[in-house]
Amino acid sequence: ALHLPVAVRDRMWRVAADAEAGFLEALAGPDATAVADRLCRGASSALRDHPADIWPETATDPDCAGALETLARRLDLAPLSRQALTALPAWVARPTEQHQTTLRLLMRDADAIGEGGAVVMMEMLFSHLPDARQMVRVLIQAAASLGGAQFLMHSELGDPIARMLDGVEERSKRIAAWRLAHEGSADEAVGQDIVWCAAMLTELEISLSPSPDSPWGRAIRTHTSVLSAAVSRIMAASQQAVETALPLARIQLAGRMTRLSPSLNVPFAGATADEARRGLLMLARIHGSAHVLGCEAERSRIVGELTDRLLAWADEALEAVNGGEVQNEANALGLVRLAADALELIE
């Protein structure tokens, strides 16, 4: 992404606005687009003709000079990108042949304005898309007549997809590092990471249909495997947390006979109970993504086992309370409420 000091923006606006002072009032009228295009062209020329007036550091810092040139290239393409935005919803959804032709012509015109113009144009359009998956669809449409995914893989137009895969890898590391024992502030973010990664991997697989032996095909397969293992560990930890918060203890029956019964002496509140609730919330967050990652059967099994255990645990605990068999009735009822909360979270 291009990041510039606010002062650079302000100086650039002053230079462009001074040059087109007679047209500024028209920005509020029906000719606003034409005036905006003039302002962008004027700002682009000013950046190249008088860079030191807009960003004095460009005289001594090559990075600043490069950033200004990048900005100038975007300003060159601004009029074209404004036209393209009207067709962007169609390119994201179900483009007709006419829409696809329009997109190919846009890429050609962008390249004609300057070297690498098509890549810059895509970056500009992507800034208007709220979902990274939509970017994949537009890229595929743009490359459809040039070899599709195979072309993207070996061109600069494929750079956004490489960054998406890097994003999946980065989020996968956060997911793998998550533990119930850690502070709960990261739970929601990790849950969102799982949903994002699953959705992105699905979109890449469907839209690109990469060869299994291609770099992208291997990357998608590897990331899916890593995520599946991490999610399986999270689900197992969540199940264990519930069983720890609502444990079973072996009680003596007649002779040598024993059976497992709810342990009603553990505290109903505290870190252990909190971890159980957080674990169940993670199970709920994973629900929609488990199928994509190949672990829906495991999630369904864990949910079923927990549901059966919690129902039986709560029923038996209530029987013990009603039968006067517990020493601390308030704590026992607190544990029953915890079991009821857990069942609600599962559902």
CSV table of C-alpha atoms in Angstrom, one decimal:
chain,number,residue,atom,x,y,z
A,1,ALA,CA,0.0,0.0,0.0
A,2,LEU,CA,1.1,3.6,-0.6
A,3,HIS,CA,1.4,5.7,2.5
A,4,LEU,CA,2.2,9.4,2.3
A,5,PRO,CA,2.4,12.2,4.9
A,6,VAL,CA,-0.8,14.3,5.1
A,7,ALA,CA,1.2,17.4,4.3
A,8,VAL,CA,2.0,15.9,0.9
A,9,ARG,CA,-1.6,15.5,0.1
A,10,ASP,CA,-2.4,19.0,1.2
A,11,ARG,CA,0.3,20.6,-0.9
A,12,MET,CA,-0.6,18.5,-3.9
A,13,TRP,CA,-4.3,19.7,-3.6
A,14,ARG,CA,-3.2,23.3,-3.3
A,15,VAL,CA,-1.1,23.1,-6.4
A,16,ALA,CA,-3.8,21.3,-8.4
A,17,ALA,CA,-6.6,23.5,-7.1
A,18,ASP,CA,-4.7,26.7,-7.9
A,19,ALA,CA,-4.2,25.6,-11.5
A,20,GLU,CA,-7.9,24.8,-11.9
A,21,ALA,CA,-9.3,27.5,-9.7
A,22,GLY,CA,-11.9,28.5,-12.3
A,23,PHE,CA,-13.4,25.0,-12.3
A,24,LEU,CA,-13.6,24.2,-8.6
A,25,GLU,CA,-17.2,25.4,-8.2
A,26,ALA,CA,-18.2,22.9,-10.8
A,27,LEU,CA,-17.2,20.0,-8.4
A,28,ALA,CA,-20.6,20.4,-6.9
A,29,GLY,CA,-22.5,20.2,-10.2
A,30,PRO,CA,-23.2,17.8,-13.0
A,31,ASP,CA,-19.7,18.2,-14.5
A,32,ALA,CA,-18.0,17.1,-11.3
A,33,THR,CA,-16.4,14.0,-12.9
A,34,ALA,CA,-14.8,16.0,-15.7
A,35,VAL,CA,-13.4,18.6,-13.2
A,36,ALA,CA,-12.1,15.8,-11.0
A,37,ASP,CA,-10.3,14.3,-14.0
A,38,ARG,CA,-8.7,17.7,-14.8
A,39,LEU,CA,-7.6,18.0,-11.2
A,40,CYS,CA,-6.0,14.6,-11.2
A,41,ARG,CA,-4.2,15.3,-14.4
A,42,GLY,CA,-3.0,18.6,-13.1
A,43,ALA,CA,-1.8,17.0,-9.8
A,44,SER,CA,0.1,14.3,-11.7
A,45,SER,CA,1.9,16.9,-13.8
A,46,ALA,CA,2.8,18.9,-10.7
A,47,LEU,CA,4.2,15.8,-9.0
A,48,ARG,CA,6.5,15.2,-11.9
A,49,ASP,CA,7.4,18.8,-12.7
A,50,HIS,CA,7.8,20.3,-9.2
A,51,PRO,CA,8.3,17.3,-6.8
A,52,ALA,CA,10.3,19.4,-4.3
A,53,ASP,CA,7.5,21.9,-3.9
A,54,ILE,CA,5.1,19.1,-2.8
A,55,TRP,CA,7.5,16.8,-0.9
A,56,PRO,CA,10.9,18.6,-0.2
A,57,GLU,CA,12.4,15.3,0.9
A,58,THR,CA,12.4,13.9,-2.6
A,59,ALA,CA,15.5,15.9,-3.4
A,60,THR,CA,17.5,13.7,-1.0
A,61,ASP,CA,15.5,10.6,-0.5
A,62,PRO,CA,15.0,8.2,-3.4
A,63,ASP,CA,12.2,6.4,-1.6
A,64,CYS,CA,10.2,9.6,-1.4
A,65,ALA,CA,10.8,10.3,-5.1
A,66,GLY,CA,9.6,6.7,-5.9
A,67,ALA,CA,6.5,7.1,-3.8
A,68,LEU,CA,5.6,10.4,-5.6
A,69,GLU,CA,6.0,8.6,-9.0
A,70,THR,CA,3.8,5.8,-7.8
A,71,LEU,CA,1.2,8.4,-6.8
A,72,ALA,CA,1.5,10.2,-10.1
A,73,ARG,CA,0.8,6.9,-11.9
A,74,ARG,CA,-2.3,6.4,-9.9
A,75,LEU,CA,-3.4,10.0,-10.7
A,76,ASP,CA,-2.8,9.3,-14.4
A,77,LEU,CA,-5.2,6.3,-14.2
A,78,ALA,CA,-7.8,8.1,-12.0
A,79,PRO,CA,-10.1,9.2,-14.9
A,80,LEU,CA,-10.1,5.6,-16.3
A,81,SER,CA,-10.7,4.1,-12.9
A,82,ARG,CA,-13.7,6.3,-12.3
A,83,GLN,CA,-15.3,4.9,-15.5
A,84,ALA,CA,-14.4,1.4,-14.4
A,85,LEU,CA,-16.1,1.7,-11.0
A,86,THR,CA,-19.5,1.6,-12.6
A,87,ALA,CA,-18.8,-1.8,-14.0
A,88,LEU,CA,-17.1,-3.2,-10.9
A,89,PRO,CA,-20.3,-4.8,-9.4
A,90,ALA,CA,-20.9,-6.7,-12.6
A,91,TRP,CA,-17.3,-8.0,-12.7
A,92,VAL,CA,-17.6,-9.3,-9.2
A,93,ALA,CA,-20.9,-11.0,-9.7
A,94,ARG,CA,-21.8,-12.7,-13.0
A,95,PRO,CA,-20.3,-10.8,-15.8
A,96,THR,CA,-21.7,-11.1,-19.3
A,97,GLU,CA,-19.5,-11.4,-22.3
A,98,GLN,CA,-19.9,-7.7,-22.8
A,99,HIS,CA,-18.7,-7.0,-19.3
A,100,GLN,CA,-15.7,-9.3,-19.8
A,101,THR,CA,-14.8,-7.4,-23.0
A,102,THR,CA,-15.1,-4.1,-21.2
A,103,LEU,CA,-12.7,-5.4,-18.5
A,104,ARG,CA,-10.1,-6.6,-21.1
A,105,LEU,CA,-10.3,-3.2,-22.9
A,106,LEU,CA,-9.8,-1.5,-19.5
A,107,MET,CA,-6.6,-3.5,-18.9
A,108,ARG,CA,-5.4,-2.6,-22.4
A,109,ASP,CA,-6.1,1.1,-22.0
A,110,ALA,CA,-4.4,1.1,-18.6
A,111,ASP,CA,-1.3,-0.4,-20.0
A,112,ALA,CA,-1.3,2.1,-22.8
A,113,ILE,CA,-1.3,5.0,-20.3
A,114,GLY,CA,1.9,3.7,-18.7
A,115,GLU,CA,4.0,0.6,-18.1
A,116,GLY,CA,2.4,-1.7,-15.6
A,117,GLY,CA,-0.8,0.3,-15.8
A,118,ALA,CA,-3.1,-2.8,-15.7
A,119,VAL,CA,-1.5,-3.9,-12.4
A,120,VAL,CA,-1.9,-0.4,-10.9
A,121,MET,CA,-5.5,-0.2,-12.2
A,122,MET,CA,-6.3,-3.5,-10.4
A,123,GLU,CA,-4.9,-2.2,-7.2
A,124,MET,CA,-7.0,0.9,-7.4
A,125,LEU,CA,-10.2,-1.1,-8.1
A,126,PHE,CA,-9.4,-3.5,-5.2
A,127,SER,CA,-9.4,-0.6,-2.8
A,128,HIS,CA,-13.2,-0.3,-3.5
A,129,LEU,CA,-13.9,-3.9,-2.7
A,130,PRO,CA,-14.8,-4.8,0.9
A,131,ASP,CA,-14.0,-8.5,0.5
A,132,ALA,CA,-10.7,-9.9,-0.7
A,133,ARG,CA,-12.5,-12.9,-2.3
A,134,GLN,CA,-14.1,-10.4,-4.8
A,135,MET,CA,-10.6,-9.4,-5.9
A,136,VAL,CA,-9.9,-13.0,-7.0
A,137,ARG,CA,-13.0,-13.0,-9.2
A,138,VAL,CA,-12.1,-9.8,-10.9
A,139,LEU,CA,-8.5,-11.0,-11.5
A,140,ILE,CA,-9.8,-14.2,-13.1
A,141,GLN,CA,-12.1,-12.2,-15.4
A,142,ALA,CA,-9.2,-9.9,-16.4
A,143,ALA,CA,-7.0,-12.9,-17.2
A,144,ALA,CA,-9.6,-15.1,-18.8
A,145,SER,CA,-8.5,-14.3,-22.4
A,146,LEU,CA,-4.8,-14.6,-21.5
A,147,GLY,CA,-4.6,-18.0,-20.0
A,148,GLY,CA,-6.5,-17.7,-16.8
A,149,ALA,CA,-4.8,-18.8,-13.6
A,150,GLN,CA,-1.7,-20.1,-15.4
A,151,PHE,CA,-1.2,-16.6,-16.8
A,152,LEU,CA,-1.8,-14.9,-13.4
A,153,MET,CA,0.7,-17.2,-11.7
A,154,HIS,CA,3.5,-15.8,-13.9
A,155,SER,CA,2.5,-12.2,-14.2
A,156,GLU,CA,2.4,-9.1,-12.0
A,157,LEU,CA,-1.4,-9.4,-12.1
A,158,GLY,CA,-1.0,-12.4,-9.9
A,159,ASP,CA,0.7,-10.5,-7.1
A,160,PRO,CA,-2.5,-9.9,-5.2
A,161,ILE,CA,-3.2,-13.6,-5.1
A,162,ALA,CA,0.3,-14.2,-3.7
A,163,ARG,CA,-0.4,-11.7,-1.0
A,164,MET,CA,-3.7,-13.4,-0.2
A,165,LEU,CA,-1.9,-16.7,0.3
A,166,ASP,CA,0.6,-14.8,2.5
A,167,GLY,CA,-2.3,-13.5,4.5
A,168,VAL,CA,-3.7,-17.0,4.9
A,169,GLU,CA,-0.2,-18.2,6.2
A,170,GLU,CA,0.0,-15.3,8.6
A,171,ARG,CA,-3.4,-15.9,10.1
A,172,SER,CA,-2.7,-19.6,10.2
A,173,LYS,CA,0.2,-18.9,12.5
A,174,ARG,CA,-2.0,-16.9,14.9
A,175,ILE,CA,-4.6,-19.7,14.9
A,176,ALA,CA,-2.0,-22.3,15.6
A,177,ALA,CA,-0.6,-20.3,18.5
A,178,TRP,CA,-4.0,-19.8,20.2
A,179,ARG,CA,-4.5,-21.5,23.5
A,180,LEU,CA,-7.5,-21.6,25.9
A,181,ALA,CA,-5.0,-20.9,28.7
A,182,HIS,CA,-4.1,-17.6,27.1
A,183,GLU,CA,-6.1,-14.4,27.8
A,184,GLY,CA,-9.4,-14.4,26.1
A,185,SER,CA,-9.1,-11.1,24.3
A,186,ALA,CA,-7.8,-12.9,21.1
A,187,ASP,CA,-10.7,-15.4,20.9
A,188,GLU,CA,-12.9,-13.4,18.6
A,189,ALA,CA,-10.0,-12.3,16.3
A,190,VAL,CA,-8.8,-15.9,16.0
A,191,GLY,CA,-12.4,-17.0,15.2
A,192,GLN,CA,-12.6,-14.4,12.5
A,193,ASP,CA,-9.2,-15.6,11.2
A,194,ILE,CA,-10.5,-19.1,10.8
A,195,VAL,CA,-13.6,-17.9,9.0
A,196,TRP,CA,-11.5,-15.6,6.7
A,197,CYS,CA,-8.9,-18.3,5.9
A,198,ALA,CA,-11.6,-21.0,5.1
A,199,ALA,CA,-13.5,-18.6,2.9
A,200,MET,CA,-10.4,-17.4,1.1
A,201,LEU,CA,-9.1,-20.9,0.4
A,202,THR,CA,-12.5,-21.9,-0.9
A,203,GLU,CA,-12.6,-18.9,-3.3
A,204,LEU,CA,-9.0,-19.5,-4.5
A,205,GLU,CA,-9.7,-23.2,-5.1
A,206,ILE,CA,-13.0,-22.6,-7.0
A,207,SER,CA,-12.0,-19.5,-9.0
A,208,LEU,CA,-8.4,-20.5,-9.9
A,209,SER,CA,-8.9,-24.3,-10.1
A,210,PRO,CA,-5.1,-24.6,-9.9
A,211,SER,CA,-3.2,-27.7,-10.9
A,212,PRO,CA,-2.4,-29.7,-7.8
A,213,ASP,CA,1.3,-29.6,-8.7
A,214,SER,CA,1.4,-25.8,-9.4
A,215,PRO,CA,2.8,-23.5,-6.7
A,216,TRP,CA,-0.6,-22.1,-5.9
A,217,GLY,CA,-2.2,-25.6,-5.8
A,218,ARG,CA,0.5,-26.8,-3.4
A,219,ALA,CA,0.1,-23.7,-1.3
A,220,ILE,CA,-3.7,-24.0,-1.0
A,221,ARG,CA,-3.3,-27.7,-0.1
A,222,THR,CA,-0.6,-27.0,2.5
A,223,HIS,CA,-2.5,-24.1,4.1
A,224,THR,CA,-5.7,-26.2,4.3
A,225,SER,CA,-3.9,-29.0,6.0
A,226,VAL,CA,-2.2,-26.7,8.5
A,227,LEU,CA,-5.5,-25.0,9.3
A,228,SER,CA,-7.4,-28.3,9.6
A,229,ALA,CA,-4.9,-29.5,12.2
A,230,ALA,CA,-5.0,-26.3,14.1
A,231,VAL,CA,-8.8,-26.3,14.2
A,232,SER,CA,-8.9,-30.0,15.3
A,233,ARG,CA,-6.6,-29.1,18.2
A,234,ILE,CA,-8.9,-26.2,19.1
A,235,MET,CA,-12.0,-28.4,19.1
A,236,ALA,CA,-10.3,-31.1,21.2
A,237,ALA,CA,-9.1,-28.4,23.7
A,238,SER,CA,-12.6,-27.0,23.9
A,239,GLN,CA,-14.1,-30.4,24.6
A,240,GLN,CA,-11.5,-31.0,27.3
A,241,ALA,CA,-12.2,-27.7,28.9
A,242,VAL,CA,-15.9,-28.5,29.3
A,243,GLU,CA,-15.1,-31.9,30.8
A,244,THR,CA,-12.6,-30.3,33.2
A,245,ALA,CA,-15.1,-27.7,34.3
A,246,LEU,CA,-17.9,-30.3,34.8
A,247,PRO,CA,-16.0,-33.4,35.8
A,248,LEU,CA,-17.1,-36.9,36.7
A,249,ALA,CA,-15.9,-38.7,39.8
A,250,ARG,CA,-16.0,-42.4,40.5
A,251,ILE,CA,-18.2,-43.2,43.4
A,252,GLN,CA,-18.4,-46.5,45.4
A,253,LEU,CA,-21.5,-48.6,45.1
A,254,ALA,CA,-22.2,-52.0,46.7
A,255,GLY,CA,-19.1,-54.1,47.0
A,256,ARG,CA,-16.5,-53.4,44.5
A,257,MET,CA,-18.9,-51.8,42.1
A,258,THR,CA,-18.3,-48.1,41.1
A,259,ARG,CA,-19.8,-45.7,38.6
A,260,LEU,CA,-19.0,-42.2,37.3
A,261,SER,CA,-21.1,-39.4,38.8
A,262,PRO,CA,-21.0,-35.6,38.5
A,263,SER,CA,-18.4,-34.1,40.9
A,264,LEU,CA,-20.3,-31.3,42.6
A,265,ASN,CA,-17.4,-30.0,44.8
A,266,VAL,CA,-15.5,-28.2,42.1
A,267,PRO,CA,-16.2,-24.4,41.9
A,268,PHE,CA,-18.8,-23.3,39.4
A,269,ALA,CA,-17.1,-20.0,38.7
A,270,GLY,CA,-13.5,-19.1,38.0
A,271,ALA,CA,-10.9,-19.7,35.3
A,272,THR,CA,-11.9,-23.3,34.6
A,273,ALA,CA,-15.5,-22.4,34.0
A,274,ASP,CA,-14.5,-19.4,31.8
A,275,GLU,CA,-12.3,-21.6,29.7
A,276,ALA,CA,-15.2,-24.0,29.1
A,277,ARG,CA,-17.4,-21.2,27.9
A,278,ARG,CA,-14.7,-19.7,25.7
A,279,GLY,CA,-14.0,-23.2,24.2
A,280,LEU,CA,-17.7,-23.6,23.3
A,281,LEU,CA,-17.8,-20.2,21.8
A,282,MET,CA,-14.8,-21.2,19.6
A,283,LEU,CA,-16.7,-24.4,18.6
A,284,ALA,CA,-19.6,-22.1,17.5
A,285,ARG,CA,-17.3,-19.8,15.5
A,286,ILE,CA,-15.8,-22.8,13.7
A,287,HIS,CA,-19.1,-24.2,12.7
A,288,GLY,CA,-19.3,-22.7,9.2
A,289,SER,CA,-15.7,-23.3,8.4
A,290,ALA,CA,-15.2,-26.9,9.6
A,291,HIS,CA,-16.7,-28.4,6.4
A,292,VAL,CA,-14.3,-26.5,4.2
A,293,LEU,CA,-11.3,-27.6,6.3
A,294,GLY,CA,-12.3,-31.2,6.3
A,295,CYS,CA,-13.1,-31.5,10.0
A,296,GLU,CA,-16.9,-31.2,10.1
A,297,ALA,CA,-17.3,-34.9,11.0
A,298,GLU,CA,-15.0,-34.3,14.0
A,299,ARG,CA,-16.8,-31.2,15.0
A,300,SER,CA,-20.2,-33.0,14.8
A,301,ARG,CA,-18.8,-35.9,16.9
A,302,ILE,CA,-17.5,-33.5,19.6
A,303,VAL,CA,-20.8,-31.5,19.7
A,304,GLY,CA,-22.8,-34.8,20.0
A,305,GLU,CA,-20.6,-36.2,22.8
A,306,LEU,CA,-20.7,-32.9,24.7
A,307,THR,CA,-24.4,-32.6,24.3
A,308,ASP,CA,-25.0,-36.1,25.6
A,309,ARG,CA,-22.6,-35.6,28.5
A,310,LEU,CA,-24.0,-32.3,29.6
A,311,LEU,CA,-27.6,-33.5,29.5
A,312,ALA,CA,-26.8,-36.5,31.6
A,313,TRP,CA,-24.5,-34.5,33.9
A,314,ALA,CA,-27.2,-31.9,34.6
A,315,ASP,CA,-30.0,-34.4,35.1
A,316,GLU,CA,-27.9,-36.4,37.6
A,317,ALA,CA,-26.7,-33.3,39.4
A,318,LEU,CA,-30.2,-32.1,39.8
A,319,GLU,CA,-31.3,-35.5,41.2
A,320,ALA,CA,-28.5,-35.3,43.7
A,321,VAL,CA,-29.5,-31.8,44.8
A,322,ASN,CA,-33.2,-32.7,45.0
A,323,GLY,CA,-32.3,-35.8,47.0
A,324,GLY,CA,-30.3,-33.8,49.6
A,325,GLU,CA,-27.1,-35.6,48.7
A,326,VAL,CA,-24.8,-32.6,48.3
A,327,GLN,CA,-23.0,-30.6,50.9
A,328,ASN,CA,-22.9,-27.3,49.1
A,329,GLU,CA,-26.2,-26.9,47.3
A,330,ALA,CA,-25.5,-23.4,46.0
A,331,ASN,CA,-22.3,-24.5,44.4
A,332,ALA,CA,-24.0,-27.6,42.9
A,333,LEU,CA,-26.8,-25.4,41.4
A,334,GLY,CA,-24.2,-23.1,40.0
A,335,LEU,CA,-22.6,-26.1,38.2
A,336,VAL,CA,-26.0,-27.1,36.9
A,337,ARG,CA,-26.4,-23.5,35.5
A,338,LEU,CA,-23.0,-23.8,33.9
A,339,ALA,CA,-24.0,-27.0,32.2
A,340,ALA,CA,-27.2,-25.3,31.0
A,341,ASP,CA,-25.2,-22.4,29.6
A,342,ALA,CA,-22.9,-24.8,27.9
A,343,LEU,CA,-25.8,-26.6,26.2
A,344,GLU,CA,-27.1,-23.2,25.0
A,345,LEU,CA,-23.7,-22.3,23.6
A,346,ILE,CA,-23.5,-25.6,21.7
A,347,GLU,CA,-26.9,-25.1,20.1
